[in-house]
PDB file of C-alpha atoms in Angstrom:
ATOM      1  CA  MET A   1     123.843  94.852 177.750  1.00  0.00           C
ATOM      2  CA  LEU A   2     127.298  93.115 178.819  1.00  0.00           C
ATOM      3  CA  GLU A   3     128.738  90.275 176.894  1.00  0.00           C
ATOM      4  CA  GLU A   4     128.549  86.881 178.649  1.00  0.00           C
ATOM      5  CA  ILE A   5     130.905  84.715 178.073  1.00  0.00           C
ATOM      6  CA  THR A   6     129.957  80.787 178.169  1.00  0.00           C
ATOM      7  CA  LYS A   7     133.363  79.255 177.066  1.00  0.00           C
ATOM      8  CA  LEU A   8     137.151  79.941 176.771  1.00  0.00           C
ATOM      9  CA  GLU A   9     138.128  79.721 173.411  1.00  0.00           C
ATOM     10  CA  SER A  10     141.502  80.798 173.852  1.00  0.00           C
ATOM     11  CA  PRO A  11     144.058  82.381 176.954  1.00  0.00           C
ATOM     12  CA  ILE A  12     143.641  85.797 175.435  1.00  0.00           C
ATOM     13  CA  ASP A  13     139.764  85.122 176.889  1.00  0.00           C
ATOM     14  CA  VAL A  14     140.491  85.262 179.907  1.00  0.00           C
ATOM     15  CA  MET A  15     141.311  88.692 179.219  1.00  0.00           C
ATOM     16  CA  LEU A  16     137.638  89.683 179.245  1.00  0.00           C
ATOM     17  CA  LEU A  17     136.727  88.111 182.761  1.00  0.00           C
ATOM     18  CA  MET A  18     139.706  89.945 184.192  1.00  0.00           C
ATOM     19  CA  HIS A  19     138.638  93.399 183.206  1.00  0.00           C
ATOM     20  CA  LYS A  20     135.125  92.757 184.062  1.00  0.00           C
ATOM     21  CA  ALA A  21     136.222  91.453 187.643  1.00  0.00           C
ATOM     22  CA  PHE A  22     139.067  94.101 188.651  1.00  0.00           C
ATOM     23  CA  HIS A  23     136.380  96.909 187.166  1.00  0.00           C
ATOM     24  CA  ALA A  24     134.130  95.166 189.818  1.00  0.00           C
ATOM     25  CA  LEU A  25     136.636  95.238 192.278  1.00  0.00           C
ATOM     26  CA  SER A  26     137.420  99.151 191.394  1.00  0.00           C
ATOM     27  CA  GLU A  27     134.196 100.031 191.812  1.00  0.00           C
ATOM     28  CA  ARG A  28     133.993  98.903 194.987  1.00  0.00           C
ATOM     29  CA  THR A  29     136.396 100.214 196.462  1.00  0.00           C
ATOM     30  CA  GLU A  30     135.631 103.829 195.103  1.00  0.00           C
ATOM     31  CA  LYS A  31     132.324 103.163 196.986  1.00  0.00           C
ATOM     32  CA  LEU A  32     134.210 102.537 200.108  1.00  0.00           C
ATOM     33  CA  ALA A  33     136.209 105.606 199.545  1.00  0.00           C
ATOM     34  CA  ALA A  34     133.144 108.104 198.561  1.00  0.00           C
ATOM     35  CA  ARG A  35     131.537 106.744 202.069  1.00  0.00           C
ATOM     36  CA  LEU A  36     134.590 107.790 204.456  1.00  0.00           C
ATOM     37  CA  GLU A  37     133.848 111.426 203.662  1.00  0.00           C
ATOM     38  CA  GLY A  38     130.073 110.748 205.618  1.00  0.00           C
ATOM     39  CA  GLY A  39     132.080 108.631 208.115  1.00  0.00           C
ATOM     40  CA  GLY A  40     132.846 104.998 206.330  1.00  0.00           C
ATOM     41  CA  ASP A  41     134.377 102.144 208.142  1.00  0.00           C
ATOM     42  CA  LEU A  42     137.959 103.263 207.080  1.00  0.00           C
ATOM     43  CA  GLN A  43     139.069 100.021 207.719  1.00  0.00           C
ATOM     44  CA  ALA A  44     136.983  99.043 205.447  1.00  0.00           C
ATOM     45  CA  PHE A  45     138.822 100.895 202.834  1.00  0.00           C
ATOM     46  CA  GLU A  46     141.865 100.624 203.570  1.00  0.00           C
ATOM     47  CA  GLU A  47     141.019  96.517 203.327  1.00  0.00           C
ATOM     48  CA  ALA A  48     139.976  97.422 199.848  1.00  0.00           C
ATOM     49  CA  PHE A  49     142.177  99.445 198.642  1.00  0.00           C
ATOM     50  CA  GLU A  50     145.450  97.120 199.316  1.00  0.00           C
ATOM     51  CA  PHE A  51     143.270  94.014 197.418  1.00  0.00           C
ATOM     52  CA  TRP A  52     142.683  96.944 194.901  1.00  0.00           C
ATOM     53  CA  ALA A  53     146.189  98.004 194.648  1.00  0.00           C
ATOM     54  CA  LYS A  54     147.595  94.559 194.565  1.00  0.00           C
ATOM     55  CA  GLN A  55     145.439  92.812 191.796  1.00  0.00           C
ATOM     56  CA  LEU A  56     146.498  96.135 189.843  1.00  0.00           C
ATOM     57  CA  ILE A  57     149.987  95.524 190.433  1.00  0.00           C
ATOM     58  CA  TYR A  58     149.779  90.945 189.271  1.00  0.00           C
ATOM     59  CA  HIS A  59     147.574  92.696 186.373  1.00  0.00           C
ATOM     60  CA  ALA A  60     150.323  95.236 185.279  1.00  0.00           C
ATOM     61  CA  THR A  61     152.890  92.415 186.204  1.00  0.00           C
ATOM     62  CA  ALA A  62     151.102  89.362 184.136  1.00  0.00           C
ATOM     63  CA  GLU A  63     150.601  91.178 180.934  1.00  0.00           C
ATOM     64  CA  ASP A  64     153.785  92.246 180.704  1.00  0.00           C
ATOM     65  CA  LYS A  65     155.314  89.476 180.461  1.00  0.00           C
ATOM     66  CA  TYR A  66     152.254  87.343 179.006  1.00  0.00           C
ATOM     67  CA  MET A  67     151.270  90.281 176.636  1.00  0.00           C
ATOM     68  CA  THR A  68     153.628  92.748 175.863  1.00  0.00           C
ATOM     69  CA  ALA A  69     156.598  91.164 176.186  1.00  0.00           C
ATOM     70  CA  PRO A  70     156.939  88.849 173.151  1.00  0.00           C
ATOM     71  CA  LEU A  71     155.772  92.113 171.068  1.00  0.00           C
ATOM     72  CA  THR A  72     159.984  93.156 170.748  1.00  0.00           C
ATOM     73  CA  SER A  73     159.271  95.975 168.121  1.00  0.00           C
ATOM     74  CA  CYS A  74     156.336  97.463 169.525  1.00  0.00           C
ATOM     75  CA  GLN A  75     156.551 101.198 171.083  1.00  0.00           C
ATOM     76  CA  PRO A  76     153.147 100.931 172.080  1.00  0.00           C
ATOM     77  CA  ALA A  77     153.621  97.775 173.790  1.00  0.00           C
ATOM     78  CA  ARG A  78     157.186  99.710 175.044  1.00  0.00           C
ATOM     79  CA  ASP A  79     154.710 103.080 176.598  1.00  0.00           C
ATOM     80  CA  ASN A  80     152.187 100.218 178.251  1.00  0.00           C
ATOM     81  CA  GLU A  81     155.320  98.440 180.482  1.00  0.00           C
ATOM     82  CA  ALA A  82     156.637 102.152 181.137  1.00  0.00           C
ATOM     83  CA  GLU A  83     153.784 102.800 182.504  1.00  0.00           C
ATOM     84  CA  HIS A  84     153.113  99.635 184.669  1.00  0.00           C
ATOM     85  CA  ALA A  85     156.907 100.617 186.175  1.00  0.00           C
ATOM     86  CA  ALA A  86     155.976 103.952 186.564  1.00  0.00           C
ATOM     87  CA  LEU A  87     152.868 102.556 188.612  1.00  0.00           C
ATOM     88  CA  VAL A  88     154.504  99.840 190.913  1.00  0.00           C
ATOM     89  CA  GLU A  89     157.644 102.323 192.134  1.00  0.00           C
ATOM     90  CA  GLY A  90     154.411 105.339 192.203  1.00  0.00           C
TER      91      GLY A  90
END
């Protein structure tokens, strides 16, 4: 059962909500992609994919700025930022 969030006690609490929303958006986009094999709506998929990609880039950029940048002596944080940079360039 998913954890229900009833209040936000810290800014980090928003991350769980963001991840849940992003997961739902990803699932919707995947379903639209799967439907294309049977003649699904290409325009609906393109719109969903573009929105998904924008959200992914926004999330990665915000995470790098607010979550990992302050971790100055943390190699996993730098690795995460490098993965995000490759994603943006990609």
